[in-house]
């Protein structure tokens, strides 16, 4: 389980591709890996991955073909940065919302606005997933717990506003129109919407 509160930005130090498998080596920000062990779960741009090897200030993760097809991990290049969060500990404060690290789909950044001291991302989603996005509701974008500010279900997009602290703690400031983003919808909302739809049907 994760909280969607990004704990740092990691650099993709090395990528090794094999048939059906990609191994990522991520270099951590200082102190991020204190006590980290092989087998631990880490959210990488919102994707729950398992530590397979430890190095000085870095760790390896394996991503299988299905994960690469469903997320943005297949498009990563050496040297880019990603959001990282370690698994939540029992009894820890949940500042965002509960995340599984199981990405539902990829969204596309279709527009950017930069009002003073803010950055607004407009993200388009595949139609089946828009039914779960509501204004003022939670949504995870690249593993970051955010609030959907505006939603246009007919046009197929939602917007999130990023404050300077979010831009400082994440790679979102470097995102450009056309970039793909990992999206995890809020699970309780999905259950509620699907239950109502099934009852009406």
Coordinates of N, CA, C and O in Angstrom, one line a residue:
X1 N 0.8 -1.2 0.0 CA 0.0 0.0 0.0 C 0.9 1.2 0.0 O 1.9 1.3 0.6
X2 N 0.4 2.3 -0.7 CA 1.1 3.6 -0.8 C 0.1 4.7 -0.4 O -1.1 4.5 -0.4
X3 N 0.7 5.9 -0.2 CA -0.2 7.0 0.2 C -0.3 8.1 -0.9 O -1.1 9.0 -0.8
X4 N 0.5 8.0 -2.0 CA 0.5 9.0 -3.0 C 1.3 10.3 -2.6 O 1.2 11.2 -3.4
X5 N 2.0 10.2 -1.5 CA 2.8 11.4 -1.1 C 4.3 11.0 -1.6 O 4.9 10.2 -1.0
X6 N 4.7 11.6 -2.7 CA 6.0 11.3 -3.3 C 7.1 11.6 -2.3 O 7.1 12.7 -1.7
X7 N 8.0 10.7 -2.1 CA 9.1 10.9 -1.1 C 10.4 11.3 -1.7 O 11.3 11.7 -0.9
X8 N 10.5 11.3 -3.0 CA 11.7 11.7 -3.6 C 11.7 11.5 -5.1 O 10.7 10.9 -5.7
X9 N 12.7 11.9 -5.7 CA 12.9 11.7 -7.2 C 14.2 10.9 -7.4 O 15.2 11.2 -6.9
X10 N 14.0 9.8 -8.1 CA 15.1 8.9 -8.4 C 15.5 9.1 -9.9 O 14.7 9.4 -10.7
X11 N 16.8 8.8 -10.1 CA 17.3 8.8 -11.5 C 17.4 7.4 -12.1 O 17.9 6.5 -11.4
X12 N 17.0 7.2 -13.3 CA 17.2 5.9 -14.0 C 18.6 5.8 -14.4 O 19.1 6.5 -15.3
X13 N 19.4 5.0 -13.7 CA 20.8 4.9 -13.9 C 21.2 3.9 -15.0 O 22.1 4.1 -15.7
X14 N 20.4 2.9 -15.1 CA 20.7 1.8 -16.1 C 19.4 1.1 -16.4 O 18.5 0.9 -15.6
X15 N 19.3 0.7 -17.7 CA 18.2 -0.1 -18.2 C 18.8 -1.3 -19.0 O 19.6 -1.2 -19.8
X16 N 18.3 -2.5 -18.6 CA 18.7 -3.7 -19.3 C 17.4 -4.4 -19.8 O 16.6 -4.8 -19.0
X17 N 17.3 -4.6 -21.1 CA 16.2 -5.2 -21.7 C 16.5 -6.6 -22.1 O 17.5 -6.9 -22.8
X18 N 15.6 -7.5 -21.7 CA 15.7 -8.9 -22.2 C 14.3 -9.3 -22.7 O 13.4 -8.6 -22.6
X19 N 14.2 -10.5 -23.3 CA 12.9 -10.9 -23.8 C 11.8 -10.9 -22.7 O 12.0 -11.7 -21.7
X20 N 10.8 -10.1 -22.8 CA 9.7 -10.1 -21.8 C 10.0 -9.4 -20.5 O 9.2 -9.5 -19.6
X21 N 11.2 -8.8 -20.4 CA 11.6 -8.3 -19.1 C 12.5 -7.1 -19.2 O 13.4 -7.0 -20.1
X22 N 12.3 -6.1 -18.4 CA 13.2 -4.9 -18.4 C 13.6 -4.7 -16.9 O 12.8 -4.7 -16.0
X23 N 15.0 -4.6 -16.7 CA 15.5 -4.3 -15.4 C 15.9 -2.9 -15.3 O 16.7 -2.4 -16.2
X24 N 15.4 -2.2 -14.3 CA 15.7 -0.8 -14.1 C 16.6 -0.7 -12.9 O 16.4 -1.3 -11.8
X25 N 17.7 0.1 -13.0 CA 18.5 0.5 -11.8 C 18.2 1.9 -11.5 O 18.4 2.8 -12.3
X26 N 17.7 2.2 -10.3 CA 17.4 3.5 -9.9 C 18.3 4.0 -8.8 O 18.6 3.3 -7.9
X27 N 18.8 5.2 -9.0 CA 19.7 5.9 -8.0 C 18.9 6.8 -7.2 O 18.1 7.6 -7.7
X28 N 19.0 6.6 -5.8 CA 18.1 7.2 -4.9 C 18.6 8.6 -4.5 O 19.8 8.9 -4.4
X29 N 17.6 9.5 -4.0 CA 18.0 10.7 -3.3 C 18.6 10.2 -1.9 O 18.3 9.1 -1.4
X30 N 19.4 11.1 -1.3 CA 20.0 10.7 -0.1 C 19.1 10.3 1.0 O 18.1 10.9 1.3
X31 N 19.4 9.1 1.6 CA 18.6 8.6 2.8 C 17.4 7.8 2.4 O 16.8 7.2 3.3
X32 N 17.0 7.9 1.1 CA 15.7 7.2 0.7 C 15.8 5.7 1.0 O 14.8 5.1 1.3
X33 N 17.0 5.1 0.8 CA 17.1 3.6 0.9 C 17.5 3.1 2.3 O 17.8 1.9 2.4
X34 N 17.4 3.9 3.3 CA 17.8 3.5 4.6 C 16.9 2.3 5.0 O 15.6 2.4 5.1
X35 N 17.5 1.1 5.3 CA 16.8 0.0 5.7 C 16.1 -0.8 4.6 O 15.4 -1.8 4.8
X36 N 16.2 -0.3 3.4 CA 15.6 -1.0 2.2 C 16.2 -2.4 2.0 O 17.4 -2.6 2.1
X37 N 15.3 -3.3 1.8 CA 15.7 -4.7 1.6 C 15.2 -5.3 0.3 O 14.3 -4.8 -0.3
X38 N 15.9 -6.4 -0.2 CA 15.5 -7.1 -1.3 C 14.1 -7.7 -1.0 O 13.8 -8.2 0.1
X39 N 13.2 -7.5 -2.0 CA 11.8 -8.0 -1.8 C 10.8 -6.8 -1.3 O 9.6 -7.0 -1.3
X40 N 11.4 -5.7 -1.0 CA 10.6 -4.5 -0.6 C 9.8 -4.0 -1.8 O 10.3 -4.1 -2.9
X41 N 8.7 -3.3 -1.5 CA 7.9 -2.7 -2.6 C 8.2 -1.2 -2.6 O 8.3 -0.6 -1.6
X42 N 8.4 -0.7 -3.9 CA 8.6 0.7 -4.1 C 7.7 1.2 -5.2 O 7.7 0.5 -6.3
X43 N 7.0 2.3 -5.1 CA 6.2 2.8 -6.2 C 7.1 3.7 -7.0 O 7.7 4.6 -6.5
X44 N 7.2 3.3 -8.3 CA 8.1 4.0 -9.3 C 7.1 4.7 -10.3 O 6.5 4.0 -11.1
X45 N 7.0 6.0 -10.3 CA 6.0 6.7 -11.1 C 4.6 6.0 -10.9 O 3.9 5.9 -11.9
X46 N 4.4 5.6 -9.7 CA 3.0 5.0 -9.4 C 2.9 3.5 -9.7 O 1.9 2.9 -9.4
X47 N 4.0 2.9 -10.1 CA 3.9 1.4 -10.4 C 4.6 0.7 -9.3 O 5.8 0.9 -9.0
X48 N 3.9 -0.2 -8.7 CA 4.5 -1.0 -7.6 C 5.5 -2.0 -8.1 O 5.1 -2.9 -8.9
X49 N 6.8 -1.9 -7.7 CA 7.8 -2.8 -8.2 C 8.5 -3.3 -7.0 O 8.5 -2.7 -5.9
X50 N 9.2 -4.5 -7.2 CA 9.9 -5.2 -6.1 C 11.4 -5.1 -6.2 O 11.9 -5.2 -7.3
X51 N 12.1 -4.7 -5.2 CA 13.5 -4.6 -5.2 C 14.1 -6.0 -5.4 O 13.8 -7.0 -4.7
X52 N 14.9 -6.1 -6.5 CA 15.6 -7.4 -6.8 C 17.1 -7.5 -6.5 O 17.6 -8.5 -6.3
X53 N 17.7 -6.3 -6.4 CA 19.1 -6.2 -6.0 C 19.4 -4.8 -5.4 O 18.8 -3.9 -5.8
X54 N 20.4 -4.8 -4.5 CA 20.7 -3.5 -3.9 C 22.2 -3.2 -4.2 O 23.0 -4.0 -4.4
X55 N 22.4 -1.9 -4.4 CA 23.7 -1.4 -4.8 C 23.9 -0.1 -3.9 O 23.0 0.3 -3.2
X56 N 25.1 0.4 -3.9 CA 25.4 1.6 -3.1 C 24.5 2.8 -3.6 O 24.8 3.3 -4.7
X57 N 23.5 3.2 -2.9 CA 22.7 4.3 -3.3 C 21.7 4.0 -4.4 O 21.2 5.0 -5.1
X58 N 21.5 2.7 -4.8 CA 20.7 2.4 -5.9 C 20.1 1.0 -5.7 O 20.5 0.3 -4.8
X59 N 19.1 0.7 -6.5 CA 18.5 -0.7 -6.4 C 18.0 -1.1 -7.8 O 17.7 -0.2 -8.7
X60 N 17.8 -2.4 -8.0 CA 17.3 -2.9 -9.3 C 15.9 -3.4 -9.1 O 15.5 -3.8 -8.0
X61 N 15.1 -3.2 -10.2 CA 13.7 -3.7 -10.2 C 13.5 -4.3 -11.6 O 14.0 -3.9 -12.6
X62 N 12.7 -5.4 -11.6 CA 12.3 -6.0 -12.9 C 10.8 -5.7 -13.2 O 10.0 -5.7 -12.3
X63 N 10.6 -5.3 -14.4 CA 9.3 -5.0 -14.9 C 9.0 -6.0 -16.1 O 9.7 -6.0 -17.0
X64 N 7.9 -6.7 -15.9 CA 7.5 -7.7 -16.9 C 6.8 -7.1 -18.1 O 6.4 -5.9 -18.1
X65 N 6.6 -7.8 -19.2 CA 6.1 -7.3 -20.4 C 4.7 -6.6 -20.2 O 4.5 -5.6 -20.8
X66 N 3.8 -7.2 -19.4 CA 2.5 -6.6 -19.2 C 2.6 -5.3 -18.6 O 1.9 -4.3 -18.9
X67 N 3.5 -5.2 -17.6 CA 3.7 -3.9 -16.9 C 4.2 -2.8 -17.9 O 3.8 -1.7 -17.9
X68 N 5.2 -3.2 -18.7 CA 5.7 -2.3 -19.7 C 4.7 -1.8 -20.7 O 4.7 -0.7 -21.1
X69 N 3.7 -2.7 -21.1 CA 2.7 -2.4 -22.0 C 1.6 -1.5 -21.4 O 1.0 -0.7 -22.1
X70 N 1.4 -1.6 -20.1 CA 0.3 -0.9 -19.4 C 0.7 0.4 -18.8 O -0.2 1.2 -18.5
X71 N 2.0 0.7 -18.7 CA 2.5 1.8 -18.0 C 3.5 2.6 -18.9 O 3.8 2.2 -20.0
X72 N 4.1 3.6 -18.3 CA 5.1 4.4 -19.0 C 6.5 3.9 -18.8 O 7.5 4.4 -19.3
X73 N 6.6 2.8 -18.0 CA 8.0 2.3 -17.8 C 8.7 1.8 -19.0 O 9.9 1.8 -19.1
X74 N 7.9 1.3 -20.0 CA 8.5 0.8 -21.2 C 9.2 1.9 -22.0 O 10.0 1.7 -22.9
X75 N 8.8 3.2 -21.8 CA 9.3 4.3 -22.5 C 10.4 5.1 -21.8 O 11.0 6.0 -22.3
X76 N 10.8 4.6 -20.6 CA 11.8 5.3 -19.8 C 13.2 5.1 -20.5 O 13.5 4.2 -21.2
X77 N 14.0 6.2 -20.3 CA 15.4 6.2 -20.8 C 16.3 6.4 -19.7 O 16.0 7.0 -18.7
X78 N 17.6 6.0 -19.9 CA 18.6 6.2 -18.8 C 18.8 7.7 -18.7 O 18.8 8.5 -19.6
X79 N 18.9 8.2 -17.4 CA 19.1 9.6 -17.1 C 17.8 10.3 -16.8 O 17.9 11.4 -16.2
X80 N 16.6 9.8 -17.1 CA 15.4 10.5 -16.7 C 15.1 10.3 -15.2 O 15.7 9.5 -14.6
X81 N 14.2 11.1 -14.7 CA 13.8 11.0 -13.3 C 12.4 10.5 -13.1 O 11.5 10.7 -14.0
X82 N 12.2 9.9 -12.0 CA 10.8 9.3 -11.7 C 10.5 9.6 -10.2 O 11.3 9.7 -9.4
X83 N 9.2 9.6 -10.0 CA 8.7 9.7 -8.6 C 8.9 8.4 -7.9 O 8.7 7.4 -8.5
X84 N 9.3 8.5 -6.6 CA 9.4 7.2 -5.9 C 8.8 7.4 -4.5 O 8.8 8.5 -3.9
X85 N 8.2 6.3 -4.0 CA 7.6 6.2 -2.7 C 7.8 4.8 -2.1 O 7.4 3.9 -2.8
X86 N 8.2 4.7 -0.9 CA 8.3 3.4 -0.3 C 7.0 3.0 0.3 O 6.1 3.9 0.5
X87 N 6.8 1.7 0.5 CA 5.5 1.2 1.0 C 5.2 1.9 2.3 O 6.1 2.1 3.1
X88 N 3.9 2.1 2.5 CA 3.4 2.8 3.8 C 3.6 1.8 4.9 O 3.5 0.6 4.8
X89 N 4.0 2.3 6.1 CA 4.1 1.5 7.3 C 2.8 1.6 8.1 O 2.2 2.6 8.1
X90 N 2.5 0.5 8.8 CA 1.3 0.5 9.6 C 1.4 1.5 10.7 O 2.4 1.7 11.3
X91 N 0.3 2.3 10.8 CA 0.3 3.3 11.8 C 0.8 4.7 11.3 O 0.7 5.7 12.0
X92 N 1.4 4.7 10.1 CA 1.9 6.0 9.5 C 0.8 6.9 9.1 O -0.3 6.4 8.7
X93 N 1.0 8.2 9.1 CA 0.0 9.1 8.6 C -0.2 9.0 7.1 O 0.8 8.9 6.4
X94 N -1.4 9.0 6.7 CA -1.7 8.9 5.3 C -2.1 10.3 4.8 O -3.2 10.8 5.1
X95 N -1.2 11.0 4.2 CA -1.4 12.4 3.8 C -2.1 12.5 2.5 O -2.7 13.6 2.2
X96 N -2.1 11.5 1.6 CA -2.8 11.6 0.3 C -4.0 10.7 0.4 O -5.0 11.0 1.1
X97 N -4.0 9.6 -0.4 CA -5.1 8.6 -0.3 C -4.5 7.3 -0.6 O -3.3 7.1 -1.1
X98 N -5.2 6.2 -0.2 CA -4.7 4.9 -0.3 C -4.5 4.5 -1.8 O -5.4 4.5 -2.6
X99 N -3.3 4.0 -2.1 CA -3.0 3.6 -3.5 C -2.4 2.1 -3.4 O -1.8 1.7 -2.5
X100 N -2.7 1.4 -4.5 CA -2.2 0.0 -4.6 C -0.9 -0.1 -5.4 O -0.2 -1.1 -5.3
X101 N -0.6 0.9 -6.2 CA 0.5 0.8 -7.1 C 0.2 0.0 -8.4 O 1.1 -0.3 -9.1
X102 N -1.1 -0.3 -8.6 CA -1.5 -1.0 -9.8 C -2.1 0.0 -10.8 O -3.3 0.5 -10.5
X103 N -1.4 0.4 -11.8 CA -1.8 1.4 -12.7 C -3.0 0.9 -13.6 O -3.0 -0.2 -14.1
X104 N -4.0 1.8 -13.7 CA -5.2 1.4 -14.4 C -5.0 1.7 -15.9 O -5.5 0.9 -16.8
X105 N -4.4 2.8 -16.3 CA -4.3 3.2 -17.7 C -3.2 4.3 -17.8 O -2.7 4.8 -16.8
X106 N -2.9 4.6 -19.0 CA -2.0 5.8 -19.3 C -2.9 6.9 -19.7 O -3.7 6.8 -20.6
X107 N -2.6 8.1 -19.1 CA -3.3 9.3 -19.6 C -2.3 10.0 -20.5 O -1.1 9.7 -20.6
X108 N -2.8 11.1 -21.2 CA -1.9 11.9 -22.1 C -2.1 13.3 -21.7 O -3.2 13.8 -21.5
X109 N -0.9 14.0 -21.5 CA -0.9 15.4 -21.2 C -1.3 16.2 -22.4 O -0.5 16.2 -23.4
X110 N -2.5 16.8 -22.4 CA -2.9 17.5 -23.7 C -2.8 19.0 -23.6 O -2.9 19.7 -24.6
X111 N -2.6 19.6 -22.4 CA -2.5 21.0 -22.3 C -1.8 21.4 -21.0 O -2.0 20.7 -20.0
X112 N -1.1 22.5 -21.0 CA -0.4 23.0 -19.8 C -0.8 24.5 -19.7 O -0.8 25.2 -20.7
X113 N -1.1 24.9 -18.4 CA -1.2 26.3 -18.1 C -0.3 26.7 -16.9 O -0.1 25.8 -16.1
X114 N 0.1 27.9 -16.9 CA 1.0 28.3 -15.8 C 0.5 29.6 -15.2 O 1.2 30.6 -15.3
X115 N -0.6 29.6 -14.5 CA -1.0 30.8 -13.7 C 0.1 31.0 -12.6 O 0.9 30.1 -12.3
X116 N 0.1 32.2 -12.1 CA 1.2 32.6 -11.1 C 1.2 31.6 -9.9 O 0.2 31.3 -9.3
X117 N 2.4 31.0 -9.7 CA 2.6 30.1 -8.6 C 1.9 28.8 -8.7 O 1.7 28.1 -7.7
X118 N 1.5 28.4 -9.9 CA 0.8 27.2 -10.1 C 1.2 26.6 -11.5 O 1.7 27.3 -12.3
X119 N 0.8 25.4 -11.7 CA 1.0 24.7 -13.0 C -0.2 23.8 -13.1 O -0.5 23.0 -12.2
X120 N -1.0 24.0 -14.2 CA -2.2 23.2 -14.4 C -2.0 22.2 -15.5 O -1.5 22.6 -16.7
X121 N -2.2 20.9 -15.2 CA -2.1 19.9 -16.2 C -3.5 19.4 -16.6 O -4.3 19.0 -15.8
X122 N -3.7 19.4 -17.9 CA -5.0 18.8 -18.5 C -4.6 17.5 -19.0 O -3.8 17.4 -19.9
X123 N -5.2 16.4 -18.5 CA -4.9 15.0 -18.9 C -6.1 14.3 -19.5 O -7.2 14.3 -18.9
X124 N -5.9 13.8 -20.7 CA -6.9 13.0 -21.4 C -6.8 11.6 -21.0 O -5.7 11.0 -20.9
X125 N -8.0 10.9 -20.8 CA -8.0 9.5 -20.4 C -8.9 8.7 -21.4 O -9.8 9.3 -22.0
X126 N -8.6 7.4 -21.6 CA -9.5 6.6 -22.4 C -10.9 6.7 -21.8 O -11.1 6.7 -20.6
X127 N -11.9 6.7 -22.7 CA -13.3 6.9 -22.2 C -13.7 6.0 -21.1 O -14.4 6.5 -20.2
X128 N -13.4 4.7 -21.1 CA -13.9 3.8 -20.0 C -13.5 4.3 -18.6 O -14.2 4.0 -17.6
X129 N -12.4 5.0 -18.5 CA -11.9 5.4 -17.2 C -12.4 6.7 -16.7 O -12.4 7.0 -15.5
X130 N -12.9 7.5 -17.6 CA -13.4 8.9 -17.3 C -14.6 8.8 -16.3 O -14.9 9.7 -15.5
X131 N -15.4 7.7 -16.3 CA -16.5 7.6 -15.5 C -16.2 7.6 -14.0 O -17.0 7.8 -13.2
X132 N -14.9 7.3 -13.7 CA -14.5 7.3 -12.3 C -13.8 8.6 -11.8 O -13.3 8.6 -10.7
X133 N -13.8 9.6 -12.7 CA -13.1 10.8 -12.3 C -14.1 11.9 -12.0 O -15.0 12.2 -12.9
X134 N -14.1 12.5 -10.8 CA -15.0 13.5 -10.4 C -14.3 14.8 -9.9 O -13.2 14.6 -9.3
X135 N -14.8 15.9 -10.2 CA -14.2 17.1 -9.6 C -14.2 17.0 -8.1 O -15.1 16.6 -7.5
X136 N -13.1 17.4 -7.6 CA -12.7 17.3 -6.1 C -12.5 15.9 -5.6 O -12.3 15.7 -4.4
X137 N -12.4 15.0 -6.6 CA -12.1 13.6 -6.2 C -10.6 13.3 -6.3 O -9.9 14.0 -7.0
X138 N -10.2 12.3 -5.6 CA -8.8 11.9 -5.7 C -8.4 11.1 -7.0 O -9.3 10.4 -7.5
X139 N -7.2 11.3 -7.4 CA -6.7 10.5 -8.5 C -5.2 10.5 -8.4 O -4.6 11.5 -7.9
X140 N -4.5 9.4 -8.8 CA -3.1 9.3 -8.7 C -2.5 9.5 -10.1 O -2.9 8.8 -11.0
X141 N -1.5 10.4 -10.2 CA -0.8 10.7 -11.5 C 0.6 10.4 -11.3 O 1.3 11.1 -10.4
X142 N 1.2 9.4 -11.9 CA 2.6 9.0 -11.7 C 2.9 8.8 -10.2 O 3.9 9.2 -9.7
X143 N 1.9 8.2 -9.5 CA 2.1 7.9 -8.1 C 1.9 9.0 -7.2 O 2.0 8.8 -6.0
X144 N 1.5 10.2 -7.7 CA 1.3 11.4 -6.8 C -0.2 11.5 -6.6 O -1.0 11.6 -7.5
X145 N -0.6 11.6 -5.3 CA -2.0 11.8 -5.0 C -2.4 13.2 -5.2 O -1.8 14.2 -4.7
X146 N -3.4 13.4 -6.1 CA -3.8 14.7 -6.5 C -5.3 14.8 -6.5 O -6.0 13.8 -6.5
X147 N -5.8 16.0 -6.6 CA -7.3 16.3 -6.6 C -7.6 16.7 -8.0 O -7.0 17.7 -8.5
X148 N -8.7 16.1 -8.6 CA -9.1 16.6 -9.9 C -9.9 17.9 -9.7 O -10.9 17.9 -9.0
X149 N -9.4 19.0 -10.3 CA -10.0 20.3 -10.1 C -11.2 20.5 -11.0 O -12.3 20.9 -10.6
X150 N -11.0 20.2 -12.3 CA -12.0 20.3 -13.3 C -12.1 19.0 -14.1 O -11.1 18.4 -14.3
X151 N -13.3 18.6 -14.5 CA -13.5 17.4 -15.2 C -14.5 17.6 -16.3 O -15.6 18.2 -16.1
X152 N -14.1 17.2 -17.6 CA -15.1 17.3 -18.7 C -15.2 15.8 -19.2 O -14.3 15.4 -20.0
X153 N -16.2 15.2 -18.7 CA -16.3 13.7 -19.1 C -16.6 13.6 -20.6 O -16.2 12.6 -21.2
X154 N -17.4 14.5 -21.1 CA -17.7 14.4 -22.6 C -16.5 14.5 -23.4 O -16.3 13.8 -24.4
X155 N -15.7 15.5 -23.1 CA -14.4 15.7 -23.9 C -13.3 14.7 -23.5 O -12.4 14.6 -24.2
X156 N -13.5 14.1 -22.3 CA -12.5 13.0 -21.9 C -11.2 13.5 -21.3 O -10.2 13.0 -21.5
X157 N -11.4 14.6 -20.5 CA -10.2 15.1 -19.8 C -10.5 15.6 -18.4 O -11.7 15.8 -18.0
X158 N -9.4 15.7 -17.5 CA -9.5 16.3 -16.2 C -8.3 17.2 -16.0 O -7.3 17.0 -16.7
X159 N -8.4 18.1 -15.1 CA -7.2 18.9 -14.8 C -6.8 18.8 -13.3 O -7.7 18.6 -12.4
X160 N -5.5 18.9 -13.1 CA -5.0 19.0 -11.7 C -4.1 20.2 -11.6 O -3.4 20.6 -12.6
X161 N -4.1 20.9 -10.5 CA -3.3 22.1 -10.2 C -2.2 21.7 -9.3 O -2.4 21.0 -8.3
X162 N -1.0 22.1 -9.7 CA 0.2 21.7 -8.9 C 0.8 23.0 -8.2 O 1.1 24.0 -8.9
X163 N 1.0 22.9 -6.9 CA 1.6 24.0 -6.2 C 3.1 23.9 -6.3 O 3.7 22.9 -6.7
X164 N 3.8 25.0 -6.0 CA 5.3 25.0 -6.1 C 6.0 23.8 -5.3 O 7.0 23.3 -5.8
X165 N 5.4 23.4 -4.2 CA 6.1 22.3 -3.4 C 6.0 21.0 -4.2 O 6.9 20.2 -4.2
X166 N 4.8 20.8 -4.8 CA 4.7 19.6 -5.6 C 5.7 19.6 -6.8 O 6.3 18.6 -7.1
X167 N 5.8 20.7 -7.4 CA 6.8 20.9 -8.6 C 8.2 20.7 -8.1 O 9.0 20.1 -8.8
X168 N 8.5 21.1 -6.9 CA 9.9 21.0 -6.3 C 10.2 19.5 -6.0 O 11.3 19.1 -6.2
X169 N 9.2 18.8 -5.6 CA 9.4 17.4 -5.1 C 9.2 16.3 -6.1 O 9.5 15.2 -5.9
X170 N 8.9 16.7 -7.4 CA 8.6 15.8 -8.4 C 9.1 16.2 -9.7 O 9.6 17.4 -9.9
X171 N 9.1 15.4 -10.8 CA 9.6 15.8 -12.1 C 8.5 16.4 -12.9 O 8.6 16.6 -14.1
X172 N 7.3 16.8 -12.4 CA 6.2 17.3 -13.1 C 6.5 18.6 -13.9 O 6.0 18.9 -14.9
X173 N 7.4 19.4 -13.4 CA 7.8 20.6 -14.0 C 8.4 20.4 -15.4 O 8.3 21.3 -16.3
X174 N 9.0 19.2 -15.6 CA 9.6 18.9 -16.9 C 8.6 18.3 -17.9 O 9.0 18.0 -19.1
X175 N 7.4 18.0 -17.5 CA 6.5 17.3 -18.4 C 6.0 18.3 -19.5 O 5.9 19.5 -19.3
X176 N 5.8 17.8 -20.7 CA 5.4 18.5 -21.8 C 4.2 17.9 -22.5 O 3.8 16.8 -22.3
X177 N 3.4 18.8 -23.2 CA 2.3 18.3 -23.9 C 2.6 17.0 -24.8 O 3.7 17.0 -25.4
X178 N 1.8 16.0 -24.7 CA 2.0 14.8 -25.4 C 2.6 13.7 -24.6 O 2.5 12.5 -24.9
X179 N 3.2 14.0 -23.4 CA 3.8 13.0 -22.5 C 2.7 12.1 -22.0 O 1.5 12.5 -21.7
X180 N 3.0 10.9 -21.8 CA 2.2 9.9 -21.2 C 2.4 9.9 -19.7 O 3.5 10.1 -19.2
X181 N 1.3 9.6 -18.9 CA 1.3 9.6 -17.5 C 0.6 8.4 -17.0 O -0.4 8.0 -17.5
X182 N 1.1 7.8 -15.9 CA 0.5 6.6 -15.3 C -0.7 7.1 -14.4 O -0.5 8.0 -13.6
X183 N -1.8 6.5 -14.5 CA -3.0 6.9 -13.8 C -3.6 5.7 -13.0 O -3.7 4.6 -13.5
X184 N -3.8 5.9 -11.7 CA -4.5 5.0 -10.9 C -5.7 5.7 -10.3 O -5.6 6.7 -9.6
X185 N -6.9 5.2 -10.6 CA -8.1 5.8 -10.1 C -8.3 5.4 -8.7 O -7.7 4.5 -8.1
X186 N -9.1 6.2 -8.0 CA -9.4 6.0 -6.6 C -10.4 4.8 -6.5 O -11.4 4.7 -7.0
X187 N -9.9 3.7 -5.8 CA -10.6 2.4 -5.8 C -12.0 2.4 -5.3 O -12.9 1.8 -5.8
X188 N -12.2 3.2 -4.2 CA -13.6 3.2 -3.6 C -14.5 3.9 -4.6 O -15.7 3.5 -4.7
X189 N -14.1 4.9 -5.3 CA -14.9 5.5 -6.3 C -15.3 4.5 -7.4 O -16.5 4.5 -7.8
X190 N -14.3 3.7 -7.8 CA -14.6 2.7 -8.9 C -15.7 1.7 -8.4 O -16.6 1.4 -9.1
X191 N -15.5 1.3 -7.2 CA -16.5 0.3 -6.6 C -17.9 0.9 -6.5 O -18.9 0.3 -6.9
X192 N -17.9 2.1 -6.1 CA -19.3 2.8 -5.9 C -19.9 3.0 -7.3 O -21.1 2.6 -7.5
X193 N -19.2 3.5 -8.3 CA -19.7 3.7 -9.6 C -20.2 2.4 -10.2 O -21.3 2.3 -10.8
X194 N -19.3 1.4 -10.2 CA -19.7 0.1 -10.8 C -20.9 -0.5 -10.1 O -21.7 -1.1 -10.8
X195 N -21.0 -0.4 -8.8 CA -22.1 -1.0 -8.1 C -23.4 -0.3 -8.5 O -24.4 -0.9 -8.7
X196 N -23.4 1.0 -8.6 CA -24.6 1.8 -9.0 C -25.0 1.4 -10.5 O -26.1 1.2 -10.8
X197 N -24.0 1.4 -11.3 CA -24.3 1.0 -12.7 C -24.9 -0.4 -12.9 O -25.8 -0.6 -13.6
X198 N -24.3 -1.3 -12.1 CA -24.9 -2.7 -12.2 C -26.3 -2.7 -11.6 O -27.2 -3.4 -12.1
X199 N -26.6 -1.9 -10.6 CA -27.9 -1.9 -10.0 C -28.9 -1.3 -11.0 O -30.0 -1.8 -11.1
X200 N -28.5 -0.3 -11.7 CA -29.4 0.4 -12.7 C -29.6 -0.6 -13.8 O -30.7 -0.7 -14.3
X201 N -28.6 -1.3 -14.3 CA -28.7 -2.2 -15.4 C -29.6 -3.4 -15.0 O -30.4 -3.9 -15.8

